[in-house]
Amino acid sequence: MGAEVERQDAGTFDYVIVGAGSAGCCLANRLSADPEVSVLLLEAGGKDSWHWIHIPVGYLYTMNTPRTDWCFKTEAEAGLNGRALAYPRGRVLGGSSSINGMIYMRGQARDYDTWRQLGNVGWSWDDVLPYFKRSENYFDGGDDFHGGEGEWRVEQQRLSWEILDAFREAAAEVGIPPTEDFNRGDNEGCGYFHVNQRKGIRWSTAKGFLRPAASRPNLKVLTHAQAERLVMDGKRITGIDFRVGGAPRRATARGEVILAAGAVGSPQLLQLSGIGPGPVLQAQGLAVRHELAGVGENLQDHLQIRTIFKVRNTKTLNRQVRSLFGKAAMGLEYLLFRSGPLSMSPSQLGAFAKSDPARETPNLQYHVQPLSLPKFGEPLHDFPAITASVCNLRPESRGTIHIRSADFRESPAIKPNYLTAAADQTVAVSAIRLTRRICAAPALQRFQPEEFLPGATMESDGELVKAAGDIGTTIFHPVGTCKMGTDAAAVVDPRLKVLGLEGLRVVDASVMPTITSGNTNSPTIMIAEKAAAMIREDRRETV
């Protein structure tokens, strides 16, 4: 680790939270609601003042820029035919909720019941539903499944597209029924996603949870504060070393340090602190202060296969953005009504389906868009087209996140190991074939869909597996690297306390033992809601 530097005392707090993202902002709000406790919230990024954070289509600019994104990359992936992928993670107040696709999705009841069956008491669907509802501010008010008075705003999208309506009809023709709500425990069907927006403007956790709490005297928020390592006294975590603008500081925790740095950041910080798999730490010259084999293992992510179909006789965004008049019309519509293409989430229409009829519940998710592009960040194609991205919701492939240096400023090695499991290859082939059936259904034929990617000449299983590796990309849902459980690979217990240590919890997507069947941002907020309740309960028992 090198010689110890002199550090400025940043103070003593009851709780120190590392990461002001989807989990951290919720935690800061809930814990600081008790005026008897003090909370420090550290965020490596800056304030969420950039206008592109708030205009929904701004995700095109907030990803892959150091102002708001860690700009991680994966290692070269064998399952992707040697390609490495950009791996966006939010580095700003609000974390990934400030740069993501804004889709409100819980997953399936089956996901959480599986967590409970794995030994995680208190994490079944019936257990977690109240925490989803507690945060939610649903556009149609509260009922048995939705909350109407929370901070996490959920609205309908403010647009519609003829080609997407037709895709929905085509999906019904091949057996995927229409649905108006994906968030009642069974998300099978096809419909427009609900989004985390308020009147056409992105609604992040920084807005929903942090801003209402920011004026509390017992909450201190530091931006541009990057964590270096945990401070340990024996097997107790007593604080955190971090830097603000290069200046070394140390904060002390009377109660707990809570890692909410995400599925990449939390295992990285644990490993930098000497907590994790011995061989990984020793390879970087770090002493093993607490052996915990599961730290950085069990990485799961949703790989989307971006199938593209050229279409005719309808409007898509590809042509609209190539016209000065089209651009002006989009800008004026958003300025006047906060609607139209500038209010778009990256994906507008969703579908949940089964890759084969034997499946008990849907294991595929579609994100359908009235646009296409060679790859994220590049200009749209010059021909009208739609993208029907489809991902395997329950991948069997498992990856790792390991530090490659003892220097906290160096990004870890991210190895998702996409498509390495034979079962994932089988699902990928089935997913492409299902997409072809949808696009061949009668409802779409007036638009003359023509397969552009992967290409209609790809027919055999082997060709389609290779094609999936060529066009597959992350949909930004890494989880599982500090998994909750009771087995030898677990990192935290069902109360999210790090096993074998005192004064330390992990509260973010890394604790998921298995990935949820859908977008992962709102499940992460639910985890923070439940964690805050457990932390406050534990405090009452000890005070």
XYZ file of C-alpha atoms in Angstrom:
543
model
C 0.000 0.000 0.000
C 2.999 2.300 0.376
C 3.782 4.723 3.165
C 0.803 6.053 5.088
C -0.004 9.697 4.318
C -1.109 12.339 6.776
C -4.867 12.728 6.580
C -7.221 15.503 7.504
C -9.894 14.448 9.970
C -13.231 14.612 8.164
C -15.194 14.048 11.356
C -17.031 11.290 13.178
C -20.481 10.131 12.142
C -22.929 7.426 13.101
C -23.099 6.231 9.493
C -20.736 6.740 6.589
C -22.239 5.850 3.204
C -19.917 5.308 0.251
C -21.657 6.148 -3.018
C -24.510 8.588 -3.680
C -26.194 6.458 -6.322
C -29.520 4.676 -6.417
C -28.983 2.956 -3.061
C -26.895 5.652 -1.375
C -29.352 8.507 -1.909
C -32.212 6.414 -0.533
C -30.133 5.369 2.481
C -29.049 8.946 3.194
C -32.657 10.090 3.202
C -33.984 7.313 5.388
C -31.162 7.231 7.945
C -30.922 11.013 8.347
C -34.678 11.161 8.975
C -33.703 10.325 12.562
C -32.370 13.611 13.981
C -30.460 11.682 16.638
C -27.999 10.229 14.118
C -25.375 11.832 11.887
C -24.735 10.694 8.310
C -21.870 11.319 5.887
C -22.509 10.565 2.216
C -19.484 10.326 -0.089
C -19.726 10.584 -3.883
C -16.731 10.274 -6.199
C -18.493 12.274 -8.925
C -19.867 15.785 -8.956
C -23.249 17.450 -8.660
C -26.080 16.585 -11.028
C -26.248 20.091 -12.531
C -25.539 19.211 -16.192
C -28.624 19.758 -18.361
C -28.154 16.481 -20.263
C -28.779 14.556 -17.044
C -32.317 15.909 -16.891
C -33.419 15.790 -20.542
C -34.286 12.098 -21.030
C -32.553 11.718 -24.396
C -29.409 13.055 -22.716
C -28.387 9.501 -21.822
C -26.679 9.623 -25.230
C -24.269 12.173 -23.738
C -24.061 11.186 -20.076
C -22.712 7.712 -20.846
C -19.074 7.380 -21.862
C -18.100 10.815 -20.544
C -15.984 11.187 -17.381
C -18.237 13.976 -16.142
C -20.960 11.473 -15.258
C -19.624 7.969 -15.991
C -16.782 5.868 -14.570
C -16.094 4.839 -18.193
C -15.246 1.242 -17.281
C -14.524 -1.366 -19.950
C -14.747 -5.115 -19.784
C -11.864 -7.379 -20.615
C -11.914 -8.967 -24.072
C -14.724 -11.521 -23.934
C -14.347 -14.938 -25.552
C -18.141 -15.297 -25.750
C -18.274 -12.025 -27.673
C -15.669 -13.215 -30.156
C -12.887 -11.213 -28.531
C -14.722 -7.926 -28.153
C -14.473 -5.671 -25.084
C -17.494 -3.570 -24.112
C -17.927 -0.151 -22.579
C -19.430 -0.675 -19.122
C -21.206 2.530 -18.027
C -21.693 3.197 -14.311
C -22.894 6.514 -12.892
C -20.288 8.822 -11.341
C -22.438 11.741 -10.225
C -25.078 12.451 -7.597
C -27.814 9.953 -8.325
C -25.298 7.435 -9.677
C -26.609 5.283 -12.486
C -30.136 6.647 -11.951
C -28.776 9.895 -13.422
C -27.585 8.268 -16.647
C -29.701 5.128 -17.123
C -32.708 4.261 -19.266
C -35.284 5.408 -16.650
C -37.313 2.175 -16.917
C -39.284 1.303 -13.781
C -39.093 -2.455 -13.405
C -39.211 -4.727 -10.366
C -38.707 -8.157 -11.914
C -40.844 -11.154 -11.040
C -42.194 -12.485 -7.757
C -40.287 -15.661 -8.596
C -36.964 -13.773 -8.372
C -37.414 -12.833 -4.738
C -38.990 -16.128 -3.746
C -35.834 -17.739 -5.155
C -33.705 -15.506 -2.923
C -35.713 -16.733 0.055
C -35.349 -20.349 -1.047
C -31.575 -19.822 -1.131
C -31.710 -19.108 2.600
C -32.197 -15.341 2.610
C -34.928 -14.965 5.190
C -37.012 -11.821 4.725
C -36.424 -11.426 0.973
C -39.419 -13.186 -0.599
C -41.798 -11.284 -2.894
C -44.301 -10.792 -0.088
C -41.465 -9.465 2.115
C -40.086 -6.950 -0.400
C -43.321 -5.675 -2.000
C -43.983 -3.229 0.881
C -40.537 -1.680 0.334
C -41.172 -1.223 -3.388
C -44.454 0.477 -2.493
C -42.906 2.634 0.233
C -40.686 4.463 -2.271
C -43.088 4.551 -5.186
C -45.059 7.560 -6.392
C -47.160 5.842 -9.053
C -48.973 7.978 -11.625
C -52.263 6.165 -11.047
C -52.121 6.234 -7.257
C -51.660 3.467 -4.725
C -53.275 0.044 -4.700
C -52.379 -3.496 -3.629
C -49.286 -3.465 -5.847
C -48.292 0.192 -6.147
C -47.465 3.031 -3.784
C -48.834 6.506 -4.392
C -47.001 8.661 -1.868
C -43.302 7.822 -2.129
C -40.357 9.701 -3.573
C -39.681 7.496 -6.621
C -41.880 8.957 -9.367
C -43.267 6.516 -11.948
C -45.077 7.812 -15.035
C -46.353 6.719 -18.414
C -44.274 7.698 -21.420
C -45.238 10.823 -23.308
C -45.015 9.441 -26.856
C -46.236 6.712 -29.179
C -44.973 5.208 -32.437
C -46.993 3.457 -35.113
C -44.230 0.896 -35.684
C -44.059 0.039 -31.966
C -47.833 -0.372 -31.759
C -47.572 -2.774 -34.687
C -44.762 -4.713 -32.993
C -47.024 -5.107 -29.964
C -49.794 -6.472 -32.174
C -47.317 -8.846 -33.840
C -46.132 -10.069 -30.449
C -49.741 -10.906 -29.553
C -50.057 -12.847 -32.792
C -47.193 -15.150 -31.735
C -48.525 -15.620 -28.207
C -47.124 -12.702 -26.165
C -50.238 -10.965 -24.796
C -50.615 -7.198 -24.343
C -50.119 -5.826 -20.837
C -50.395 -2.395 -19.256
C -48.297 -3.093 -16.149
C -45.111 -5.139 -15.835
C -44.840 -4.650 -12.065
C -47.421 -6.860 -10.366
C -45.266 -9.936 -9.884
C -45.766 -11.580 -13.289
C -44.389 -9.435 -16.096
C -45.320 -11.657 -19.068
C -46.658 -9.647 -21.996
C -45.896 -6.685 -24.249
C -46.489 -3.008 -23.560
C -44.929 0.404 -23.150
C -42.509 0.708 -20.248
C -43.314 2.944 -17.306
C -40.504 5.387 -16.604
C -38.896 7.319 -13.778
C -39.746 10.779 -15.035
C -41.740 13.745 -13.835
C -43.548 15.561 -16.640
C -41.045 14.488 -19.264
C -37.920 15.150 -17.173
C -35.647 12.452 -15.720
C -36.384 11.638 -12.099
C -33.203 10.405 -10.387
C -32.616 9.306 -6.804
C -30.690 12.548 -6.274
C -33.928 14.425 -6.964
C -36.316 12.038 -5.275
C -34.398 11.148 -2.123
C -31.356 13.382 -1.636
C -32.686 16.859 -2.358
C -35.511 16.665 0.216
C -32.954 15.634 2.858
C -30.077 17.916 1.842
C -30.929 20.699 4.292
C -30.960 18.417 7.320
C -28.198 19.463 9.732
C -27.355 15.830 10.493
C -26.574 14.951 6.834
C -23.294 15.936 5.181
C -22.735 15.280 1.474
C -19.265 15.422 -0.064
C -18.823 15.271 -3.835
C -15.569 14.512 -5.687
C -14.759 12.296 -2.698
C -13.289 8.998 -3.878
C -12.910 6.177 -1.374
C -9.461 4.577 -1.036
C -9.865 1.886 1.598
C -11.702 0.936 4.753
C -10.125 1.573 8.134
C -10.020 -1.572 10.267
C -9.378 -2.230 13.937
C -9.089 -5.998 14.165
C -12.333 -7.292 12.707
C -14.232 -4.033 13.131
C -14.536 -1.366 10.452
C -14.059 2.022 12.083
C -14.013 4.411 9.144
C -13.005 5.191 5.590
C -9.974 6.787 3.943
C -10.833 8.915 0.921
C -9.598 11.842 -1.114
C -11.270 15.097 -2.077
C -9.530 16.781 -4.970
C -6.410 14.772 -4.176
C -6.370 15.783 -0.499
C -6.309 12.713 1.820
C -9.002 12.576 4.499
C -10.387 10.094 6.998
C -13.922 9.815 8.321
C -14.727 7.792 11.425
C -17.916 5.780 11.877
C -19.349 5.277 15.361
C -21.926 2.870 14.006
C -21.390 1.503 10.507
C -19.730 2.087 7.181
C -22.204 1.238 4.408
C -20.896 0.440 0.948
C -23.325 1.567 -1.756
C -20.739 1.869 -4.518
C -22.393 -0.637 -6.840
C -21.590 -4.034 -8.276
C -18.220 -2.786 -9.528
C -17.228 -0.296 -6.840
C -18.158 -2.196 -3.671
C -16.119 -5.359 -4.359
C -13.250 -3.199 -5.599
C -13.170 -1.217 -2.344
C -13.379 -4.370 -0.246
C -10.459 -5.902 -2.126
C -8.407 -2.695 -1.850
C -8.981 -2.921 1.915
C -7.606 -6.468 2.134
C -11.043 -8.096 2.263
C -11.667 -10.762 -0.344
C -10.131 -13.801 -2.056
C -6.568 -14.264 -0.830
C -5.001 -15.034 -4.226
C -6.543 -11.915 -5.808
C -5.258 -9.666 -3.017
C -1.807 -11.228 -2.813
C -1.337 -10.903 -6.560
C -1.444 -7.140 -6.049
C 0.823 -7.140 -3.004
C -1.975 -6.634 -0.497
C -2.097 -8.292 2.906
C -5.160 -10.486 3.454
C -6.865 -8.820 6.395
C -10.078 -10.814 6.076
C -10.404 -13.786 3.758
C -13.751 -13.735 1.983
C -13.700 -15.814 -1.167
C -16.901 -14.470 -2.711
C -15.885 -10.804 -3.003
C -15.891 -9.934 -6.704
C -17.230 -13.330 -7.790
C -20.733 -14.240 -9.043
C -20.940 -11.301 -11.498
C -24.173 -11.518 -13.495
C -25.412 -9.196 -16.220
C -28.047 -9.076 -18.935
C -26.550 -9.388 -22.411
C -28.840 -7.919 -25.057
C -28.792 -9.222 -28.612
C -29.477 -6.194 -30.801
C -31.470 -7.469 -33.754
C -32.221 -4.764 -36.341
C -34.917 -4.782 -39.021
C -35.223 -2.275 -41.842
C -38.793 -1.065 -42.311
C -40.780 0.949 -44.867
C -43.947 3.035 -45.016
C -43.595 4.414 -41.485
C -41.715 6.974 -39.435
C -38.635 6.055 -37.381
C -36.153 8.254 -35.589
C -33.373 7.407 -38.068
C -34.764 9.709 -40.737
C -36.185 12.309 -38.368
C -32.812 13.177 -36.816
C -31.220 13.596 -40.259
C -33.514 16.485 -41.125
C -33.012 20.019 -39.802
C -36.773 20.423 -39.812
C -37.136 17.123 -37.938
C -34.649 18.180 -35.288
C -36.302 21.573 -34.874
C -39.723 19.962 -34.555
C -38.448 17.578 -31.859
C -36.848 20.423 -29.923
C -39.958 22.594 -30.138
C -42.237 19.764 -29.027
C -40.079 19.097 -25.991
C -39.784 22.801 -25.167
C -43.540 23.335 -25.323
C -44.939 20.038 -24.065
C -42.048 18.002 -22.566
C -43.029 15.205 -24.937
C -41.841 13.569 -28.147
C -38.455 12.011 -28.980
C -36.452 14.178 -26.550
C -38.543 12.740 -23.698
C -37.719 9.193 -24.807
C -36.096 6.640 -22.607
C -33.592 4.550 -24.607
C -36.273 1.868 -25.003
C -39.968 2.541 -25.215
C -41.716 -0.784 -25.814
C -41.034 -3.841 -23.698
C -41.943 -7.496 -23.868
C -41.394 -10.473 -21.581
C -41.593 -13.896 -23.160
C -40.452 -17.501 -22.823
C -37.631 -18.869 -24.942
C -39.484 -22.181 -24.944
C -42.970 -23.205 -23.743
C -41.564 -25.411 -20.965
C -40.465 -22.340 -19.002
C -42.541 -21.604 -15.916
C -42.145 -17.831 -16.271
C -40.705 -15.505 -18.940
C -36.934 -15.663 -19.301
C -36.568 -13.151 -22.155
C -36.954 -9.371 -22.124
C -37.280 -7.161 -25.207
C -36.341 -3.505 -25.423
C -37.819 -2.264 -28.707
C -36.819 1.078 -30.231
C -37.956 3.024 -33.335
C -34.324 3.576 -34.336
C -31.086 1.754 -35.097
C -27.381 2.482 -34.973
C -24.142 0.550 -35.538
C -23.250 0.756 -31.851
C -24.007 2.943 -28.869
C -22.586 6.444 -29.286
C -22.481 6.346 -33.088
C -24.883 8.158 -35.479
C -28.159 6.489 -36.366
C -28.382 4.532 -39.612
C -29.447 6.437 -42.733
C -32.311 4.017 -43.445
C -35.567 3.601 -41.458
C -35.323 0.708 -39.010
C -36.250 -0.646 -35.608
C -34.091 -2.371 -33.021
C -35.565 -5.291 -31.097
C -32.982 -6.023 -28.410
C -33.617 -9.245 -26.521
C -31.827 -10.469 -23.416
C -31.699 -13.666 -21.373
C -33.107 -12.677 -17.990
C -31.493 -15.566 -16.101
C -28.000 -16.124 -17.477
C -26.067 -19.073 -16.099
C -22.701 -17.539 -17.048
C -20.850 -16.032 -14.088
C -18.066 -13.478 -14.152
C -15.655 -11.660 -11.842
C -14.502 -8.211 -10.785
C -10.922 -8.226 -9.500
C -8.571 -5.376 -8.723
C -5.608 -5.191 -11.065
C -3.638 -2.840 -8.810
C -3.417 -1.697 -5.203
C -4.036 1.838 -6.533
C -7.631 2.900 -5.881
C -7.546 5.097 -8.997
C -7.108 2.157 -11.356
C -10.233 0.462 -12.668
C -10.677 -3.218 -11.804
C -10.671 -6.030 -14.341
C -14.290 -6.700 -15.332
C -14.920 -10.156 -16.809
C -18.637 -10.920 -17.285
C -17.907 -14.172 -19.209
C -20.947 -13.664 -21.418
C -22.282 -16.715 -23.301
C -19.761 -19.096 -21.741
C -22.532 -21.326 -20.366
C -24.007 -23.690 -22.958
C -27.517 -22.949 -21.671
C -27.034 -19.241 -22.408
C -26.059 -20.037 -25.977
C -29.215 -22.121 -26.378
C -31.379 -19.267 -25.083
C -29.624 -16.785 -27.402
C -30.461 -18.921 -30.440
C -34.085 -19.275 -29.328
C -34.330 -15.517 -28.720
C -33.210 -14.637 -32.239
C -35.643 -17.122 -33.729
C -38.531 -15.763 -31.637
C -37.704 -12.243 -32.823
C -37.856 -13.427 -36.415
C -41.300 -14.957 -35.766
C -42.578 -11.676 -34.336
C -41.283 -9.701 -37.309
C -42.859 -12.221 -39.705
C -46.283 -11.907 -38.046
C -49.123 -10.319 -40.055
C -49.330 -7.083 -38.037
C -45.903 -5.953 -39.231
C -46.106 -6.962 -42.864
C -47.357 -3.595 -44.138
C -43.959 -2.234 -43.060
C -42.035 -4.904 -44.997
C -39.520 -5.746 -42.223
C -36.153 -6.876 -43.577
C -33.598 -8.402 -41.210
C -30.398 -6.325 -41.154
C -28.750 -7.852 -38.058
C -27.807 -10.586 -37.535
C -28.866 -11.244 -41.142
C -31.315 -13.710 -42.621
C -28.516 -15.903 -44.013
C -27.600 -16.893 -40.450
C -29.634 -20.046 -39.918
C -27.806 -22.808 -38.027
C -27.431 -22.857 -34.246
C -23.676 -22.362 -34.591
C -24.107 -19.365 -36.887
C -26.604 -17.773 -34.517
C -24.383 -18.299 -31.455
C -21.541 -16.550 -33.296
C -23.931 -13.804 -34.385
C -25.051 -13.301 -30.789
C -21.400 -12.850 -29.824
C -20.909 -10.341 -32.622
C -23.925 -8.120 -31.885
C -24.525 -8.741 -28.175
C -23.843 -5.936 -25.715
C -24.501 -5.190 -22.057
C -27.770 -3.646 -21.022
C -26.019 -2.222 -17.935
C -27.334 -4.532 -15.191
C -24.284 -5.859 -13.292
C -25.171 -7.504 -9.969
C -24.128 -10.216 -7.549
C -20.471 -9.483 -6.725
C -21.034 -9.308 -2.942
C -23.864 -11.777 -2.831
C -26.222 -12.277 0.056
C -26.434 -15.783 1.434
C -25.360 -18.400 3.918
C -23.074 -20.505 1.719
C -19.285 -20.414 1.349
C -19.474 -17.964 -1.555
C -21.621 -15.427 0.324
C -20.247 -12.004 1.252
C -23.140 -10.584 3.297
C -25.818 -12.175 5.442
C -29.557 -11.539 4.928
C -29.235 -8.342 6.982
C -26.510 -7.253 4.533
C -23.748 -7.338 7.152
C -20.381 -8.413 5.780
C -19.662 -11.884 7.108
C -17.037 -12.066 9.837
C -16.712 -8.300 10.274
C -18.407 -5.720 12.477
C -19.543 -2.253 11.509
C -19.793 -2.921 7.771
C -22.677 -3.541 5.386
C -23.052 -3.629 1.631
C -26.274 -2.150 0.278
C -26.489 -2.104 -3.516
C -27.023 -4.396 -6.517
C -23.914 -6.393 -5.641
C -25.813 -8.201 -2.861
C -28.296 -9.854 -5.242
C -27.640 -13.611 -5.130
C -29.295 -13.993 -8.542
C -30.169 -11.300 -11.052
C -33.739 -10.035 -11.198
C -35.889 -10.654 -14.279
C -35.728 -7.134 -15.645
C -34.048 -3.775 -15.199
C -32.181 -3.566 -11.911
C -32.354 0.057 -10.767
C -35.621 -0.022 -8.835
C -34.801 -3.366 -7.161
C -31.625 -1.662 -5.920
C -33.697 1.118 -4.370
C -35.904 -1.524 -2.748
C -32.769 -3.123 -1.275
C -31.791 0.251 0.193
C -35.282 0.790 1.623
C -35.209 -2.589 3.343
C -31.624 -2.096 4.512
C -32.459 1.284 6.052
C -35.296 -0.305 7.993
C -32.978 -3.074 9.256
C -30.233 -0.595 10.194
C -32.666 1.543 12.174
C -34.087 -1.563 13.833
C -30.607 -2.739 14.830
C -29.817 0.692 16.237
C -32.925 0.683 18.420
C -31.876 -2.669 19.828
C -28.406 -1.429 20.768
C -29.216 2.054 22.079
